[in-house]
CSV table of C-alpha atoms and ligand atoms in Angstrom, one decimal:
chain,number,residue,atom,x,y,z
D,22,MET,CA,142.6,139.4,50.2
D,23,ASN,CA,144.3,136.1,49.3
D,24,LYS,CA,146.1,136.6,52.6
D,25,ASP,CA,147.6,133.4,53.9
D,26,ILE,CA,145.3,131.7,56.4
D,27,ASN,CA,147.0,130.8,59.6
D,28,PRO,CA,145.3,127.9,61.4
D,29,GLY,CA,146.8,129.1,64.7
D,30,ASP,CA,144.6,132.2,64.6
D,31,TYR,CA,141.5,129.9,65.1
D,32,ARG,CA,143.1,127.1,67.1
D,33,VAL,CA,142.1,126.6,70.8
D,34,ASP,CA,144.3,123.9,72.2
D,35,GLY,CA,143.9,124.2,76.0
D,36,SER,CA,147.0,126.2,76.5
D,37,GLY,CA,144.9,129.1,77.9
D,38,PRO,CA,141.3,129.7,78.9
D,39,PHE,CA,138.8,129.9,76.1
D,40,VAL,CA,136.3,132.8,76.3
D,41,ILE,CA,133.8,132.6,73.5
D,42,ALA,CA,133.0,136.3,73.6
D,43,ASP,CA,136.7,137.0,72.7
D,44,HIS,CA,136.3,135.2,69.4
D,45,PRO,CA,134.8,137.1,66.4
D,46,THR,CA,131.9,135.9,64.4
D,47,ARG,CA,133.2,137.8,61.4
D,48,VAL,CA,136.7,138.6,60.2
D,49,GLU,CA,138.0,140.4,57.2
D,50,SER,CA,137.3,138.6,54.0
D,51,PHE,CA,139.8,136.2,52.5
D,52,TYR,CA,138.3,136.5,49.0
D,53,LYS,CA,138.0,139.4,46.6
D,54,ASP,CA,134.7,138.3,45.0
D,55,LYS,CA,132.6,135.2,44.2
D,56,SER,CA,134.8,134.0,41.4
D,57,ASP,CA,137.9,134.4,43.6
D,58,TYR,CA,136.2,132.4,46.3
D,59,LYS,CA,135.3,129.7,43.9
D,60,LYS,CA,138.8,129.5,42.5
D,61,GLN,CA,140.3,129.3,46.0
D,62,MET,CA,137.9,126.5,46.9
D,63,LYS,CA,138.6,124.6,43.7
D,64,ASP,CA,142.4,124.9,44.2
D,65,SER,CA,142.2,123.7,47.8
D,66,ARG,CA,140.0,120.8,46.9
D,67,LYS,CA,142.4,119.7,44.2
D,68,GLU,CA,145.3,119.7,46.6
D,69,MET,CA,143.2,117.9,49.2
D,70,ASN,CA,142.2,115.3,46.7
D,71,GLU,CA,145.9,114.6,45.9
D,72,LEU,CA,146.9,114.5,49.5
D,73,GLN,CA,144.1,112.1,50.4
D,74,GLU,CA,145.2,109.8,47.6
D,75,MET,CA,148.7,109.8,49.1
D,76,MET,CA,147.3,109.3,52.6
D,77,TYR,CA,145.5,106.3,51.2
D,78,ALA,CA,148.6,104.9,49.6
D,79,HIS,CA,150.7,105.5,52.7
D,80,ASP,CA,148.0,103.7,54.7
D,81,ARG,CA,148.9,104.9,58.2
D,82,TYR,CA,147.0,108.0,59.1
D,83,SER,CA,143.4,109.1,59.0
D,84,ILE,CA,141.6,112.3,59.7
D,85,LEU,CA,138.4,112.9,61.8
D,86,CYS,CA,136.8,116.3,61.4
D,87,ILE,CA,134.0,117.1,63.8
D,88,PHE,CA,131.6,120.0,63.1
D,89,GLN,CA,129.5,121.5,65.8
D,90,ALA,CA,127.5,124.7,65.7
D,91,MET,CA,124.1,126.4,66.4
D,92,ASP,CA,121.4,125.8,63.8
D,93,ALA,CA,121.8,127.7,60.5
D,94,ALA,CA,125.5,128.2,61.2
D,95,GLY,CA,126.3,126.5,57.9
D,96,LYS,CA,127.6,123.1,58.9
D,97,ASP,CA,126.0,121.2,56.0
D,98,GLY,CA,127.1,123.7,53.3
D,99,THR,CA,130.6,123.9,54.7
D,100,ILE,CA,131.0,120.2,54.6
D,101,ARG,CA,129.6,120.0,51.1
D,102,LYS,CA,131.7,122.7,49.7
D,103,VAL,CA,134.9,121.8,51.4
D,104,MET,CA,134.8,118.0,50.7
D,105,SER,CA,133.1,117.7,47.3
D,106,GLY,CA,135.8,117.1,44.8
D,107,ILE,CA,137.7,114.6,47.0
D,108,ASN,CA,137.5,111.0,45.8
D,109,PRO,CA,134.2,109.8,47.4
D,110,HIS,CA,135.9,106.5,48.3
D,111,GLY,CA,138.2,108.4,50.6
D,112,VAL,CA,135.7,110.5,52.5
D,113,SER,CA,132.6,109.7,54.5
D,114,VAL,CA,130.2,112.0,56.2
D,115,HIS,CA,127.9,111.0,59.0
D,116,SER,CA,125.2,113.2,60.6
D,117,PHE,CA,124.3,112.5,64.2
D,118,LYS,CA,120.6,113.0,64.9
D,119,ARG,CA,118.7,112.2,68.1
D,120,PRO,CA,119.8,108.8,69.4
D,121,THR,CA,117.7,105.8,68.6
D,122,GLU,CA,116.5,103.4,71.3
D,123,GLU,CA,119.4,101.0,70.4
D,124,GLU,CA,121.9,103.9,70.7
D,125,ILE,CA,120.5,105.0,74.1
D,126,ASP,CA,120.9,101.4,75.3
D,127,HIS,CA,124.7,101.9,74.9
D,128,GLU,CA,127.2,104.3,76.4
D,129,PHE,CA,127.4,107.6,74.6
D,130,LEU,CA,130.5,107.0,72.5
D,131,TRP,CA,129.2,103.7,71.1
D,132,ARG,CA,127.3,105.1,68.2
D,133,SER,CA,130.2,106.8,66.6
D,134,GLN,CA,132.5,103.8,66.5
D,135,ASP,CA,131.4,102.5,63.2
D,136,HIS,CA,131.8,105.9,61.6
D,137,LEU,CA,135.4,106.5,62.6
D,138,PRO,CA,137.8,106.8,59.6
D,139,ARG,CA,139.7,103.8,58.3
D,140,ARG,CA,143.4,104.3,57.7
D,141,GLY,CA,144.0,106.6,54.8
D,142,HIS,CA,140.4,108.0,54.9
D,143,ILE,CA,138.7,111.1,56.1
D,144,SER,CA,135.6,111.0,58.2
D,145,ILE,CA,133.4,114.0,58.8
D,146,PHE,CA,131.0,114.2,61.7
D,147,ASN,CA,128.1,116.6,61.3
D,148,ARG,CA,127.4,116.9,65.0
D,149,SER,CA,128.9,114.2,67.2
D,150,TYR,CA,129.2,112.8,70.7
D,151,TYR,CA,129.7,116.5,71.8
D,152,GLU,CA,125.9,116.8,71.6
D,153,GLU,CA,126.0,114.9,74.9
D,154,VAL,CA,127.6,117.9,76.6
D,155,LEU,CA,125.8,120.5,74.5
D,156,VAL,CA,122.1,120.0,73.8
D,157,VAL,CA,121.8,117.4,76.6
D,158,LYS,CA,123.5,119.8,79.0
D,159,VAL,CA,121.1,122.6,78.0
D,160,HIS,CA,118.2,120.2,78.5
D,161,PRO,CA,119.3,118.0,81.4
D,162,GLU,CA,115.8,116.4,81.5
D,163,ILE,CA,117.1,114.3,78.6
D,164,VAL,CA,119.5,112.6,81.0
D,165,ARG,CA,116.9,112.2,83.7
D,166,ASN,CA,114.1,110.9,81.5
D,167,TYR,CA,115.9,108.8,78.9
D,168,GLN,CA,119.5,107.9,79.7
D,169,ARG,CA,119.3,105.6,82.7
D,170,LEU,CA,122.7,106.4,84.1
D,171,PRO,CA,124.0,105.1,87.4
D,172,GLU,CA,125.3,108.6,88.3
D,173,GLU,CA,122.5,111.0,89.3
D,174,ASN,CA,124.6,114.0,90.1
D,175,LEU,CA,124.6,115.9,86.8
D,176,GLU,CA,127.8,117.8,87.5
D,177,GLU,CA,129.5,114.4,87.8
D,178,VAL,CA,127.9,113.3,84.6
D,179,TRP,CA,129.3,116.2,82.6
D,180,LYS,CA,132.7,115.9,84.2
D,181,GLY,CA,132.8,112.2,83.3
D,182,ARG,CA,131.8,112.9,79.8
D,183,TYR,CA,134.5,115.5,79.3
D,184,ALA,CA,137.0,113.0,80.6
D,185,SER,CA,135.7,110.2,78.3
D,186,ILE,CA,135.9,112.5,75.3
D,187,ARG,CA,139.5,113.6,76.1
D,188,ASP,CA,140.6,110.0,76.6
D,189,HIS,CA,138.8,108.8,73.5
D,190,GLU,CA,140.3,111.5,71.3
D,191,ALA,CA,143.8,110.9,72.8
D,192,HIS,CA,143.4,107.2,72.0
D,193,LEU,CA,142.5,108.0,68.4
D,194,VAL,CA,145.5,110.3,68.0
D,195,ARG,CA,147.8,107.7,69.4
D,196,ASN,CA,146.5,105.3,66.8
D,197,GLY,CA,147.0,107.5,63.8
D,198,THR,CA,143.8,109.6,63.6
D,199,ARG,CA,144.2,113.3,63.4
D,200,VAL,CA,141.3,114.9,65.2
D,201,LEU,CA,140.1,118.4,64.1
D,202,LYS,CA,137.1,119.9,65.8
D,203,PHE,CA,135.4,122.9,64.3
D,204,PHE,CA,133.0,125.2,66.1
D,205,LEU,CA,131.3,127.5,63.6
D,206,ASN,CA,130.8,130.6,65.6
D,207,LEU,CA,127.6,132.3,64.5
D,208,GLY,CA,126.3,135.6,65.8
D,209,LYS,CA,122.8,135.6,67.3
D,210,ASP,CA,121.7,138.4,64.9
D,211,GLU,CA,123.0,136.5,61.9
D,212,GLN,CA,121.1,133.4,63.0
D,213,ARG,CA,117.9,135.5,63.1
D,214,ASP,CA,118.6,136.9,59.6
D,215,ARG,CA,119.1,133.3,58.3
D,216,PHE,CA,115.9,132.1,59.9
D,217,VAL,CA,114.0,135.0,58.4
D,218,ALA,CA,115.5,134.3,55.0
D,219,ARG,CA,114.3,130.7,55.3
D,220,ILE,CA,110.8,132.1,55.6
D,221,ASP,CA,111.1,134.9,53.0
D,222,GLU,CA,112.7,132.8,50.3
D,223,GLN,CA,110.3,130.1,49.2
D,224,GLU,CA,113.0,127.7,48.0
D,225,LYS,CA,114.4,127.8,51.5
D,226,ASN,CA,111.1,127.1,53.3
D,227,TRP,CA,111.9,123.4,53.7
D,228,LYS,CA,114.8,124.3,55.9
D,229,PHE,CA,112.7,126.2,58.4
D,230,ASN,CA,112.1,124.2,61.5
D,231,GLU,CA,110.2,125.7,64.4
D,232,GLY,CA,112.2,123.5,66.8
D,233,ASP,CA,115.3,125.6,65.8
D,234,LEU,CA,113.4,128.7,67.1
D,235,LYS,CA,112.8,127.0,70.4
D,236,GLU,CA,116.6,126.2,70.7
D,237,ARG,CA,117.4,129.8,69.8
D,238,GLY,CA,115.5,130.7,73.0
D,239,PHE,CA,118.3,128.9,74.9
D,240,TRP,CA,121.1,130.8,73.1
D,241,GLY,CA,122.8,131.9,76.3
D,242,ASP,CA,122.8,128.4,77.7
D,243,TYR,CA,124.3,127.0,74.5
D,244,GLN,CA,127.0,129.6,74.5
D,245,THR,CA,127.9,128.6,78.1
D,246,ALA,CA,127.8,124.9,77.2
D,247,TYR,CA,130.0,125.4,74.2
D,248,GLU,CA,132.5,127.5,76.2
D,249,GLU,CA,132.7,124.8,78.9
D,250,ALA,CA,132.9,121.9,76.4
D,251,ILE,CA,135.7,123.6,74.4
D,252,ASN,CA,137.6,124.5,77.6
D,253,GLU,CA,137.3,121.0,78.8
D,254,THR,CA,138.2,119.1,75.6
D,255,ALA,CA,140.7,121.4,73.7
D,256,THR,CA,144.1,119.7,73.8
D,257,LEU,CA,147.3,120.1,71.9
D,258,ASN,CA,146.7,116.9,70.0
D,259,ALA,CA,143.0,117.3,69.5
D,260,PRO,CA,142.4,121.1,69.2
D,261,TRP,CA,139.2,123.0,68.5
D,262,TYR,CA,139.1,125.5,65.7
D,263,VAL,CA,136.7,128.4,66.4
D,264,ILE,CA,135.7,129.7,63.0
D,265,PRO,CA,133.9,133.0,62.4
D,266,ALA,CA,130.7,131.9,60.7
D,267,ASN,CA,128.8,135.0,59.8
D,268,ASP,CA,130.2,135.0,56.3
D,269,LYS,CA,129.7,131.6,54.7
D,270,LYS,CA,132.3,131.9,52.0
D,271,ASN,CA,134.9,133.0,54.5
D,272,THR,CA,134.0,130.1,56.8
D,273,ARG,CA,134.5,127.6,54.0
D,274,ILE,CA,137.8,129.0,52.9
D,275,ILE,CA,139.1,129.0,56.4
D,276,VAL,CA,138.0,125.4,57.1
D,277,SER,CA,139.3,124.2,53.8
D,278,ASN,CA,142.7,125.7,54.5
D,279,ILE,CA,142.9,124.2,58.0
D,280,ILE,CA,142.1,120.7,56.8
D,281,ARG,CA,144.5,121.0,53.9
D,282,LYS,CA,147.3,122.3,56.0
D,283,GLU,CA,146.7,119.4,58.5
D,284,MET,CA,147.0,117.0,55.6
D,285,GLU,CA,150.2,118.7,54.4
D,286,SER,CA,151.7,118.3,57.8
D,287,LEU,CA,151.4,114.5,57.7
D,288,ASP,CA,154.6,112.7,57.2
D,289,ILE,CA,153.4,110.7,54.2
D,290,GLU,CA,154.7,109.6,50.8
D,291,TYR,CA,153.8,107.1,48.1
D,292,PRO,CA,155.3,103.7,49.0
D,293,GLN,CA,158.7,103.2,47.6
D,294,VAL,CA,159.2,100.4,45.1
D,295,SER,CA,162.3,98.3,45.7
D,296,ASP,CA,164.8,97.5,42.9
D,297,GLU,CA,163.7,93.8,43.1
D,298,ARG,CA,160.1,94.7,42.7
D,299,ARG,CA,160.8,97.1,39.9
D,300,ALA,CA,162.7,94.3,38.1
D,301,GLU,CA,159.7,92.0,38.6
D,302,LEU,CA,157.3,94.6,37.3
D,303,LEU,CA,159.4,94.9,34.1
D,304,GLU,CA,159.3,91.2,33.6
D,305,TYR,CA,155.5,91.3,33.9
D,306,ARG,CA,155.5,94.1,31.4
D,307,ALA,CA,157.6,92.2,28.9
D,308,GLY,CA,155.2,89.2,29.3
D,309,LEU,CA,152.2,91.4,28.6
D,310,LEU,CA,153.8,92.8,25.5
D,311,LYS,CA,154.5,89.3,24.2
D,312,GLU,CA,150.8,88.4,24.3
D,313,VAL,CA,149.3,87.7,20.9
G,420,LIG,P1,119.6,120.0,59.4
G,420,LIG,O1,118.6,120.7,60.3
G,420,LIG,O2,120.5,120.9,58.6
G,420,LIG,O3,119.0,118.8,58.7
G,420,LIG,P2,120.6,119.0,62.0
G,420,LIG,O4,121.9,118.4,62.4
G,420,LIG,O5,120.1,120.2,62.7
G,420,LIG,O6,120.7,119.2,60.4
G,420,LIG,P3,118.1,117.8,62.8
G,420,LIG,O7,117.5,116.5,62.5
G,420,LIG,O8,117.4,119.1,62.5
G,420,LIG,O9,119.5,117.8,62.0
G,420,LIG,O10,118.6,117.9,64.3
G,420,LIG,C1,119.2,116.8,64.9
G,420,LIG,C2,118.9,117.1,66.3
G,420,LIG,O11,119.4,116.0,67.1
G,420,LIG,C3,119.6,118.3,66.9
G,420,LIG,O12,118.7,119.1,67.5
G,420,LIG,C4,120.6,117.8,67.8
G,420,LIG,O13,120.8,118.6,68.9
G,420,LIG,C5,120.0,116.5,68.3
G,420,LIG,N1,120.9,115.5,68.8
G,420,LIG,C6,122.0,115.0,68.2
G,420,LIG,N2,122.7,114.2,69.0
G,420,LIG,C7,122.0,114.1,70.2
G,420,LIG,C8,122.1,113.5,71.4
G,420,LIG,N3,123.2,112.7,71.6
G,420,LIG,N4,121.2,113.6,72.3
G,420,LIG,C9,120.1,114.4,72.1
G,420,LIG,N5,119.9,115.1,71.0
G,420,LIG,C10,120.8,115.0,70.0
G,421,LIG,MG1,118.2,121.1,62.3
């Protein structure tokens, strides 16, 4: 309890093979009780808010956080709880749904370009271009029926996409964007319990979607697709973080700590004011005070 969270415990950076079954969906709790959880989240948000302001003033780095997971793993809630409290001018969240006609008419990275973070800002992707090697790989008819690619060999399509993603993320990192990718690792039984709760608790009925049940039927294929995608795209500079997701509060505390620690690791400071500029400012000050 209140143990220090070590991002390295969750990081997958390509230095060894990633085996999804070796990663827990639940770990010992990092909070004593609900009020301790709330306090930890509040403290973390406050620090993140200050760090984001400094990032903005320093105007060199940005952060991209990508969230991927099975349905009901808690992506939305995690994003909301981790990021609320940060200056809304400094953060943007974008959810990637099924591509529109216009999006399908472009290559698969195109639609994320406008949502990448500006310098000094944080962008959150709720789902992302990774869907192109997850849901689309589980349902390859999407490629055949809609995507109109020159390459017909699907194995080549996936290989090409992994390469494009690695190159794209390396490019972002070279240009000042830190890339953090979170896989919220939910257990299959826990997903069932959350779906049942969406039926049992009336105020959650709106969240229930029979389409999610259909995807649950492909659980094994998704696990395989995640394992391969993470193995193919985890790099030292753009690592994945595999987060135990069966306990929502724990998930949020862990994610919040990882993002905050990444921000702390940035070499940033408020711009220094030169002596000349300081003298100028004092002249303006004197002028203002002389106003009648
Ligand atoms: P919530 O259900 O909490 O609102 P969500 O992210 O599940 O959030 P939905 O509208 O239910 O939102 O689902 C979006 C769907 O779009 C998902 O099933 C996802 O797999 C699909 N999707 C996203 N990107 C792509 C893509 N590139 N190709 C095909 N399907 C995609
Ligand atoms: Mg959904």
